[in-house]
mmCIF file of C-alpha atoms and ligand atoms in Angstrom:
data_model
loop_
_atom_site.group_PDB
_atom_site.id
_atom_site.type_symbol
_atom_site.label_atom_id
_atom_site.label_comp_id
_atom_site.label_asym_id
_atom_site.label_seq_id
_atom_site.Cartn_x
_atom_site.Cartn_y
_atom_site.Cartn_z
ATOM 1 C CA MET A 19 19.426 11.414 13.123
ATOM 2 C CA ALA A 20 18.665 14.039 10.456
ATOM 3 C CA ARG A 21 21.298 15.004 7.813
ATOM 4 C CA ASP A 22 22.287 18.150 9.668
ATOM 5 C CA GLY A 23 23.112 16.061 12.690
ATOM 6 C CA THR A 24 20.158 17.034 14.841
ATOM 7 C CA VAL A 25 18.062 14.369 16.404
ATOM 8 C CA SER A 26 14.762 14.699 14.619
ATOM 9 C CA SER A 27 12.754 12.244 16.607
ATOM 10 C CA VAL A 28 13.261 10.008 19.541
ATOM 11 C CA HIS A 29 11.641 6.644 19.370
ATOM 12 C CA VAL A 30 11.072 4.946 22.648
ATOM 13 C CA ASP A 31 9.523 1.506 22.835
ATOM 14 C CA LEU A 32 7.115 1.856 25.685
ATOM 15 C CA PRO A 33 5.807 -1.423 27.050
ATOM 16 C CA ALA A 34 2.231 -1.897 25.963
ATOM 17 C CA ALA A 35 -0.084 -1.381 28.910
ATOM 18 C CA VAL A 36 -0.832 -4.800 30.345
ATOM 19 C CA THR A 37 -4.480 -5.603 29.887
ATOM 20 C CA VAL A 38 -5.918 -7.930 32.469
ATOM 21 C CA VAL A 39 -7.249 -11.038 30.755
ATOM 22 C CA THR A 40 -9.045 -13.603 32.898
ATOM 23 C CA ARG A 41 -11.010 -16.691 31.996
ATOM 24 C CA PHE A 42 -13.631 -19.071 33.259
ATOM 25 C CA ALA A 43 -12.997 -22.573 31.990
ATOM 26 C CA PRO A 44 -15.732 -25.044 32.931
ATOM 27 C CA SER A 45 -15.998 -28.607 31.667
ATOM 28 C CA PRO A 46 -19.414 -29.334 30.111
ATOM 29 C CA THR A 47 -19.891 -32.536 32.069
ATOM 30 C CA GLY A 48 -22.693 -31.290 34.299
ATOM 31 C CA GLU A 49 -24.643 -28.263 35.378
ATOM 32 C CA LEU A 50 -23.038 -25.199 36.898
ATOM 33 C CA HIS A 51 -23.577 -24.904 40.624
ATOM 34 C CA LEU A 52 -23.039 -22.186 43.209
ATOM 35 C CA GLY A 53 -19.316 -22.928 43.371
ATOM 36 C CA HIS A 54 -19.024 -22.223 39.658
ATOM 37 C CA ALA A 55 -20.984 -18.989 40.025
ATOM 38 C CA TYR A 56 -18.532 -17.932 42.729
ATOM 39 C CA SER A 57 -15.543 -18.766 40.527
ATOM 40 C CA ALA A 58 -16.968 -17.167 37.379
ATOM 41 C CA ARG A 59 -17.929 -14.029 39.341
ATOM 42 C CA ILE A 60 -14.336 -13.638 40.525
ATOM 43 C CA ALA A 61 -12.837 -14.016 37.037
ATOM 44 C CA TRP A 62 -15.466 -11.706 35.529
ATOM 45 C CA GLY A 63 -15.059 -9.121 38.281
ATOM 46 C CA ARG A 64 -11.261 -9.012 38.057
ATOM 47 C CA ALA A 65 -11.459 -8.332 34.332
ATOM 48 C CA ARG A 66 -14.254 -5.792 34.590
ATOM 49 C CA GLU A 67 -12.714 -3.764 37.428
ATOM 50 C CA ALA A 68 -9.474 -3.490 35.426
ATOM 51 C CA GLY A 69 -11.173 -2.664 32.125
ATOM 52 C CA GLY A 70 -9.761 -5.952 30.837
ATOM 53 C CA ARG A 71 -11.173 -8.999 29.110
ATOM 54 C CA PHE A 72 -13.076 -11.947 30.523
ATOM 55 C CA LEU A 73 -12.887 -15.064 28.372
ATOM 56 C CA LEU A 74 -14.987 -18.193 28.376
ATOM 57 C CA ARG A 75 -13.400 -21.520 27.508
ATOM 58 C CA ILE A 76 -15.213 -24.817 27.297
ATOM 59 C CA GLU A 77 -12.913 -27.615 28.472
ATOM 60 C CA ASP A 78 -14.383 -30.508 26.555
ATOM 61 C CA ILE A 79 -11.355 -32.662 25.808
ATOM 62 C CA ASP A 80 -13.107 -35.529 27.566
ATOM 63 C CA ILE A 81 -15.306 -36.213 24.579
ATOM 64 C CA ARG A 82 -17.140 -39.112 26.202
ATOM 65 C CA ARG A 83 -18.301 -37.140 29.227
ATOM 66 C CA SER A 84 -18.827 -33.735 27.612
ATOM 67 C CA ARG A 85 -22.288 -32.851 26.345
ATOM 68 C CA ARG A 86 -23.396 -30.021 24.087
ATOM 69 C CA GLU A 87 -26.526 -29.624 26.240
ATOM 70 C CA PHE A 88 -24.370 -28.869 29.264
ATOM 71 C CA GLU A 89 -22.338 -26.399 27.233
ATOM 72 C CA ALA A 90 -25.488 -24.583 26.099
ATOM 73 C CA ALA A 91 -26.723 -24.534 29.691
ATOM 74 C CA ILE A 92 -23.403 -23.068 30.900
ATOM 75 C CA LEU A 93 -23.641 -20.202 28.408
ATOM 76 C CA ASP A 94 -27.241 -19.619 29.348
ATOM 77 C CA ASP A 95 -26.538 -19.642 33.102
ATOM 78 C CA LEU A 96 -23.686 -17.139 32.725
ATOM 79 C CA ARG A 97 -25.838 -14.829 30.618
ATOM 80 C CA TRP A 98 -28.622 -15.104 33.175
ATOM 81 C CA LEU A 99 -26.171 -14.169 35.951
ATOM 82 C CA GLY A 100 -25.044 -11.180 33.902
ATOM 83 C CA LEU A 101 -21.492 -12.506 33.645
ATOM 84 C CA GLY A 102 -21.028 -11.821 29.937
ATOM 85 C CA TRP A 103 -17.741 -12.798 28.285
ATOM 86 C CA ASP A 104 -15.646 -11.105 25.623
ATOM 87 C CA GLY A 105 -15.017 -12.482 22.167
ATOM 88 C CA THR A 106 -15.837 -15.976 21.021
ATOM 89 C CA VAL A 107 -15.993 -19.043 23.212
ATOM 90 C CA ARG A 108 -12.994 -21.328 22.792
ATOM 91 C CA ARG A 109 -13.953 -24.966 22.702
ATOM 92 C CA GLN A 110 -10.929 -27.135 23.422
ATOM 93 C CA SER A 111 -12.076 -30.069 21.292
ATOM 94 C CA GLU A 112 -11.641 -27.807 18.244
ATOM 95 C CA HIS A 113 -7.980 -27.154 18.994
ATOM 96 C CA PHE A 114 -6.317 -30.545 19.197
ATOM 97 C CA ALA A 115 -3.846 -29.370 16.537
ATOM 98 C CA ASP A 116 -2.577 -26.648 18.907
ATOM 99 C CA TYR A 117 -1.927 -29.204 21.640
ATOM 100 C CA GLY A 118 -0.309 -31.486 19.061
ATOM 101 C CA ARG A 119 2.179 -28.759 18.146
ATOM 102 C CA ALA A 120 3.144 -28.327 21.794
ATOM 103 C CA LEU A 121 3.618 -32.099 22.103
ATOM 104 C CA ASP A 122 5.807 -32.091 18.982
ATOM 105 C CA ALA A 123 7.962 -29.335 20.460
ATOM 106 C CA LEU A 124 8.445 -31.336 23.664
ATOM 107 C CA ASP A 125 9.026 -34.537 21.715
ATOM 108 C CA ALA A 126 11.727 -32.900 19.584
ATOM 109 C CA ARG A 127 13.638 -32.265 22.811
ATOM 110 C CA GLY A 128 13.159 -35.779 24.146
ATOM 111 C CA LEU A 129 10.901 -34.604 26.971
ATOM 112 C CA ILE A 130 7.966 -36.960 26.410
ATOM 113 C CA TYR A 131 7.649 -40.678 25.872
ATOM 114 C CA PRO A 132 4.871 -43.119 24.996
ATOM 115 C CA CYS A 133 3.578 -45.208 27.882
ATOM 116 C CA PHE A 134 1.792 -48.483 27.164
ATOM 117 C CA CYS A 135 0.924 -49.369 30.758
ATOM 118 C CA THR A 136 -2.635 -50.109 31.800
ATOM 119 C CA ARG A 137 -4.171 -48.837 35.022
ATOM 120 C CA ALA A 138 -3.720 -52.332 36.423
ATOM 121 C CA ASP A 139 0.000 -52.308 35.561
ATOM 122 C CA ILE A 140 0.412 -49.050 37.448
ATOM 123 C CA ALA A 141 -1.692 -50.159 40.416
ATOM 124 C CA ALA A 142 0.448 -53.304 40.656
ATOM 125 C CA ALA A 143 3.509 -51.191 41.328
ATOM 126 C CA THR A 144 2.272 -50.528 44.845
ATOM 127 C CA ASP A 145 5.506 -49.123 46.150
ATOM 128 C CA ALA A 146 5.088 -46.045 43.966
ATOM 129 C CA PRO A 147 4.971 -42.807 45.970
ATOM 130 C CA HIS A 148 1.723 -40.847 45.897
ATOM 131 C CA GLY A 149 1.076 -37.511 44.198
ATOM 132 C CA PRO A 150 -1.986 -35.238 44.193
ATOM 133 C CA ASP A 151 -3.805 -37.560 41.757
ATOM 134 C CA GLY A 152 -2.862 -40.887 43.352
ATOM 135 C CA PRO A 153 0.201 -43.089 42.883
ATOM 136 C CA LEU A 154 2.963 -41.545 40.816
ATOM 137 C CA TYR A 155 3.802 -43.400 37.644
ATOM 138 C CA PRO A 156 6.684 -45.769 38.401
ATOM 139 C CA GLY A 157 8.393 -45.002 35.090
ATOM 140 C CA THR A 158 8.081 -48.477 33.577
ATOM 141 C CA CYS A 159 8.006 -47.273 29.965
ATOM 142 C CA ARG A 160 10.545 -44.484 30.327
ATOM 143 C CA PRO A 161 13.622 -46.607 29.547
ATOM 144 C CA LEU A 162 12.091 -48.645 26.689
ATOM 145 C CA PRO A 163 14.560 -48.966 23.830
ATOM 146 C CA ARG A 164 13.761 -46.811 20.813
ATOM 147 C CA GLU A 165 13.236 -49.898 18.619
ATOM 148 C CA GLU A 166 10.711 -51.418 20.955
ATOM 149 C CA ARG A 167 8.835 -48.124 21.202
ATOM 150 C CA ARG A 168 8.752 -47.807 17.464
ATOM 151 C CA ALA A 169 7.516 -51.367 16.967
ATOM 152 C CA ARG A 170 4.773 -51.068 19.556
ATOM 153 C CA LEU A 171 3.608 -47.725 18.161
ATOM 154 C CA ALA A 172 3.672 -49.173 14.637
ATOM 155 C CA ALA A 173 1.566 -52.109 15.847
ATOM 156 C CA GLY A 174 -1.021 -49.592 17.034
ATOM 157 C CA GLU A 175 -0.668 -50.450 20.697
ATOM 158 C CA GLU A 176 -2.724 -48.132 22.922
ATOM 159 C CA HIS A 177 -0.585 -45.585 24.710
ATOM 160 C CA CYS A 178 -0.540 -42.225 26.366
ATOM 161 C CA LEU A 179 2.264 -39.665 26.254
ATOM 162 C CA ARG A 180 4.028 -38.783 29.477
ATOM 163 C CA LEU A 181 6.388 -35.998 30.439
ATOM 164 C CA ASP A 182 9.835 -37.155 31.493
ATOM 165 C CA ALA A 183 9.583 -35.041 34.632
ATOM 166 C CA ALA A 184 13.183 -35.383 35.806
ATOM 167 C CA ARG A 185 14.479 -34.323 32.428
ATOM 168 C CA ALA A 186 11.922 -31.538 32.197
ATOM 169 C CA ALA A 187 12.907 -30.296 35.658
ATOM 170 C CA ALA A 188 16.567 -30.230 34.650
ATOM 171 C CA GLU A 189 15.762 -28.272 31.489
ATOM 172 C CA ALA A 190 13.395 -25.844 33.165
ATOM 173 C CA GLY A 191 15.670 -25.120 36.126
ATOM 174 C CA PRO A 192 14.330 -23.899 39.458
ATOM 175 C CA TYR A 193 11.162 -21.803 39.204
ATOM 176 C CA ALA A 194 8.528 -20.152 41.321
ATOM 177 C CA PHE A 195 5.143 -18.600 40.746
ATOM 178 C CA ALA A 196 3.123 -15.929 42.491
ATOM 179 C CA ASP A 197 -0.286 -16.612 43.922
ATOM 180 C CA GLU A 198 -2.285 -13.703 45.292
ATOM 181 C CA THR A 199 -3.616 -15.665 48.226
ATOM 182 C CA HIS A 200 -0.735 -17.993 48.962
ATOM 183 C CA GLY A 201 2.213 -15.753 48.057
ATOM 184 C CA ARG A 202 5.369 -16.906 46.331
ATOM 185 C CA ILE A 203 5.383 -20.636 45.710
ATOM 186 C CA GLU A 204 8.490 -22.607 44.873
ATOM 187 C CA GLY A 205 7.863 -24.773 41.803
ATOM 188 C CA ARG A 206 7.798 -28.527 42.401
ATOM 189 C CA PRO A 207 8.357 -30.026 38.937
ATOM 190 C CA LEU A 208 8.213 -33.600 40.219
ATOM 191 C CA LEU A 209 4.959 -33.186 42.145
ATOM 192 C CA PHE A 210 2.889 -35.173 39.608
ATOM 193 C CA GLY A 211 5.804 -37.333 38.461
ATOM 194 C CA ASP A 212 5.777 -38.283 34.783
ATOM 195 C CA VAL A 213 2.408 -36.654 34.261
ATOM 196 C CA VAL A 214 0.228 -37.625 31.272
ATOM 197 C CA LEU A 215 0.219 -34.944 28.558
ATOM 198 C CA ALA A 216 -1.848 -36.869 25.999
ATOM 199 C CA ARG A 217 -4.317 -39.452 27.185
ATOM 200 C CA LYS A 218 -5.070 -42.778 25.566
ATOM 201 C CA ASP A 219 -8.568 -41.620 24.658
ATOM 202 C CA THR A 220 -7.876 -38.030 23.681
ATOM 203 C CA PRO A 221 -4.768 -36.449 22.135
ATOM 204 C CA THR A 222 -4.144 -34.031 24.994
ATOM 205 C CA SER A 223 -4.664 -33.739 28.748
ATOM 206 C CA TYR A 224 -6.056 -31.181 31.178
ATOM 207 C CA HIS A 225 -2.565 -29.909 32.055
ATOM 208 C CA LEU A 226 -1.397 -29.500 28.482
ATOM 209 C CA SER A 227 -4.518 -27.941 27.025
ATOM 210 C CA VAL A 228 -4.934 -25.444 29.870
ATOM 211 C CA THR A 229 -1.312 -24.346 29.542
ATOM 212 C CA VAL A 230 -1.457 -24.001 25.762
ATOM 213 C CA ASP A 231 -4.810 -22.210 25.811
ATOM 214 C CA ASP A 232 -3.934 -19.752 28.565
ATOM 215 C CA HIS A 233 -0.903 -18.854 26.459
ATOM 216 C CA LEU A 234 -2.693 -18.629 23.107
ATOM 217 C CA GLN A 235 -5.548 -16.641 24.619
ATOM 218 C CA GLY A 236 -3.178 -14.201 26.331
ATOM 219 C CA VAL A 237 -4.535 -14.896 29.803
ATOM 220 C CA THR A 238 -2.668 -12.716 32.323
ATOM 221 C CA LEU A 239 -4.490 -13.702 35.508
ATOM 222 C CA VAL A 240 -5.656 -17.247 36.209
ATOM 223 C CA THR A 241 -8.367 -17.329 38.862
ATOM 224 C CA ARG A 242 -9.596 -20.772 39.906
ATOM 225 C CA GLY A 243 -10.317 -22.903 42.933
ATOM 226 C CA GLU A 244 -7.500 -23.826 45.280
ATOM 227 C CA ASP A 245 -8.117 -27.503 44.527
ATOM 228 C CA LEU A 246 -6.189 -26.764 41.326
ATOM 229 C CA LEU A 247 -3.221 -25.162 43.047
ATOM 230 C CA PRO A 248 -1.103 -28.357 42.808
ATOM 231 C CA SER A 249 -1.682 -28.403 39.038
ATOM 232 C CA THR A 250 -0.055 -24.994 38.750
ATOM 233 C CA HIS A 251 3.314 -26.611 39.496
ATOM 234 C CA VAL A 252 2.938 -28.566 36.249
ATOM 235 C CA HIS A 253 1.493 -25.668 34.269
ATOM 236 C CA VAL A 254 4.378 -23.339 35.115
ATOM 237 C CA LEU A 255 6.845 -26.117 34.330
ATOM 238 C CA LEU A 256 5.238 -26.540 30.903
ATOM 239 C CA GLN A 257 5.232 -22.775 30.357
ATOM 240 C CA ARG A 258 8.967 -22.717 30.935
ATOM 241 C CA LEU A 259 9.598 -25.649 28.624
ATOM 242 C CA LEU A 260 7.433 -24.171 25.877
ATOM 243 C CA GLY A 261 8.731 -20.609 26.224
ATOM 244 C CA TYR A 262 5.430 -19.148 27.411
ATOM 245 C CA ALA A 263 5.030 -16.291 29.875
ATOM 246 C CA THR A 264 3.749 -17.249 33.329
ATOM 247 C CA PRO A 265 0.513 -15.460 34.224
ATOM 248 C CA ALA A 266 -0.415 -14.283 37.698
ATOM 249 C CA TYR A 267 -2.474 -16.723 39.766
ATOM 250 C CA ALA A 268 -5.247 -16.198 42.265
ATOM 251 C CA HIS A 269 -6.464 -19.525 43.615
ATOM 252 C CA HIS A 270 -9.600 -18.914 45.586
ATOM 253 C CA ARG A 271 -11.169 -20.890 48.409
ATOM 254 C CA LEU A 272 -13.873 -23.398 47.551
ATOM 255 C CA LEU A 273 -17.433 -22.784 48.617
ATOM 256 C CA THR A 274 -18.825 -25.510 50.803
ATOM 257 C CA ASP A 275 -22.309 -26.536 51.813
ATOM 258 C CA PRO A 276 -23.501 -25.988 55.408
ATOM 259 C CA ALA A 277 -21.992 -29.366 56.332
ATOM 260 C CA GLY A 278 -18.605 -28.157 55.097
ATOM 261 C CA ARG A 279 -18.582 -30.364 52.024
ATOM 262 C CA ARG A 280 -17.376 -29.134 48.658
ATOM 263 C CA PHE A 281 -20.079 -28.473 46.117
ATOM 264 C CA ALA A 282 -20.172 -31.204 43.536
ATOM 265 C CA LYS A 283 -22.023 -31.595 40.289
ATOM 266 C CA ARG A 284 -24.153 -34.301 41.890
ATOM 267 C CA ASP A 285 -25.732 -31.832 44.341
ATOM 268 C CA ARG A 286 -28.645 -30.969 42.116
ATOM 269 C CA SER A 287 -30.142 -28.596 44.690
ATOM 270 C CA LEU A 288 -27.137 -26.317 44.353
ATOM 271 C CA ALA A 289 -27.263 -26.264 40.563
ATOM 272 C CA LEU A 290 -27.931 -22.781 39.221
ATOM 273 C CA ARG A 291 -30.741 -24.244 37.111
ATOM 274 C CA SER A 292 -32.658 -25.616 40.040
ATOM 275 C CA LEU A 293 -32.100 -22.502 42.142
ATOM 276 C CA ARG A 294 -33.440 -20.491 39.222
ATOM 277 C CA GLU A 295 -36.413 -22.817 38.794
ATOM 278 C CA SER A 296 -37.203 -22.492 42.467
ATOM 279 C CA GLY A 297 -37.547 -18.745 41.991
ATOM 280 C CA LYS A 298 -34.130 -17.375 42.983
ATOM 281 C CA THR A 299 -33.090 -14.298 41.015
ATOM 282 C CA ALA A 300 -29.646 -13.762 39.502
ATOM 283 C CA ASP A 301 -28.996 -11.011 42.055
ATOM 284 C CA GLU A 302 -29.815 -13.353 44.896
ATOM 285 C CA ILE A 303 -27.377 -15.942 43.537
ATOM 286 C CA LEU A 304 -24.650 -13.322 43.153
ATOM 287 C CA ALA A 305 -25.340 -12.107 46.696
ATOM 288 C CA LEU A 306 -24.991 -15.698 47.924
ATOM 289 C CA VAL A 307 -21.561 -16.003 46.321
ATOM 290 C CA GLY A 308 -20.491 -12.582 47.533
ATOM 291 C CA GLY A 309 -20.658 -10.625 44.341
ATOM 292 C CA SER A 310 -23.951 -8.775 44.023
HETATM 293 N N1 LIG B 413 -11.898 -27.164 33.557
HETATM 294 C C1 LIG B 413 -11.508 -27.110 34.916
HETATM 295 C C2 LIG B 413 -12.701 -27.389 35.812
HETATM 296 O O1 LIG B 413 -13.823 -27.333 35.354
HETATM 297 C C3 LIG B 413 -10.929 -25.765 35.311
HETATM 298 C C4 LIG B 413 -9.660 -25.494 34.630
HETATM 299 C C5 LIG B 413 -8.858 -24.322 35.132
HETATM 300 O O2 LIG B 413 -9.442 -23.328 35.607
HETATM 301 O O3 LIG B 413 -7.662 -24.363 34.981
HETATM 302 O O4 LIG B 413 -12.487 -27.668 36.958
#
């Protein structure tokens, strides 16, 4: 208000226009195949048609299986297809500190615990119910007394870090997420049980690093194969626990070979490299995956 009592200017906080930000997030553990081209084309197309941003993320937390040659080949294949990305490529193995901060935040609230069990220990608990990734963890290490935990950690005993899913579910409350293909989906926080958030061999996990990165990179629309739809229940749970916004999801169908089998990295004939070597053009590949 000006001195004479008139309103000199009106300031309205308009919401910033939402820019569509999508990403393609391959793991550099093999060559890209037609299924990847299909997936990348969708993410690229959704960003381009909205005047948004298409990001490329290299999911190389599995240091033993990831190879720089595969990463270089991924970049080269995408360029060849004409699916250029915006900004720099985020390589997950360079961001362990970011995942560590998220783990610390969960730890401070008592939502994670170290688990010292071996695969054999878990397999021995045969009455454990099954989740999308196999038997659910029976919770053996969840009630370990603080002293015992401390002593075993101090002794350098190998361990992973697991989410206390029941506690997390209670803290997060009921939730749902929207998928373009499948509609509104009620969140199932216990679907993966006490899921691993930091593996024994690497200080994070697929679920944690994807959730943290989508947040830090400002991804607004996650497009990926419907094989990853179950994982979204965990990702949205983590978003709620960590105070992140939940993006929109569009899980797409998976391309299959003529026999109806999912494309896999082992099918060399469907690798973009070999199709290219056999004389296929980028336009022909894009036409094959429905995006010429
Ligand atoms: N890195 C995962 C894969 O290659 C995809 C991750 C995601 O899109 O969330 O299957």
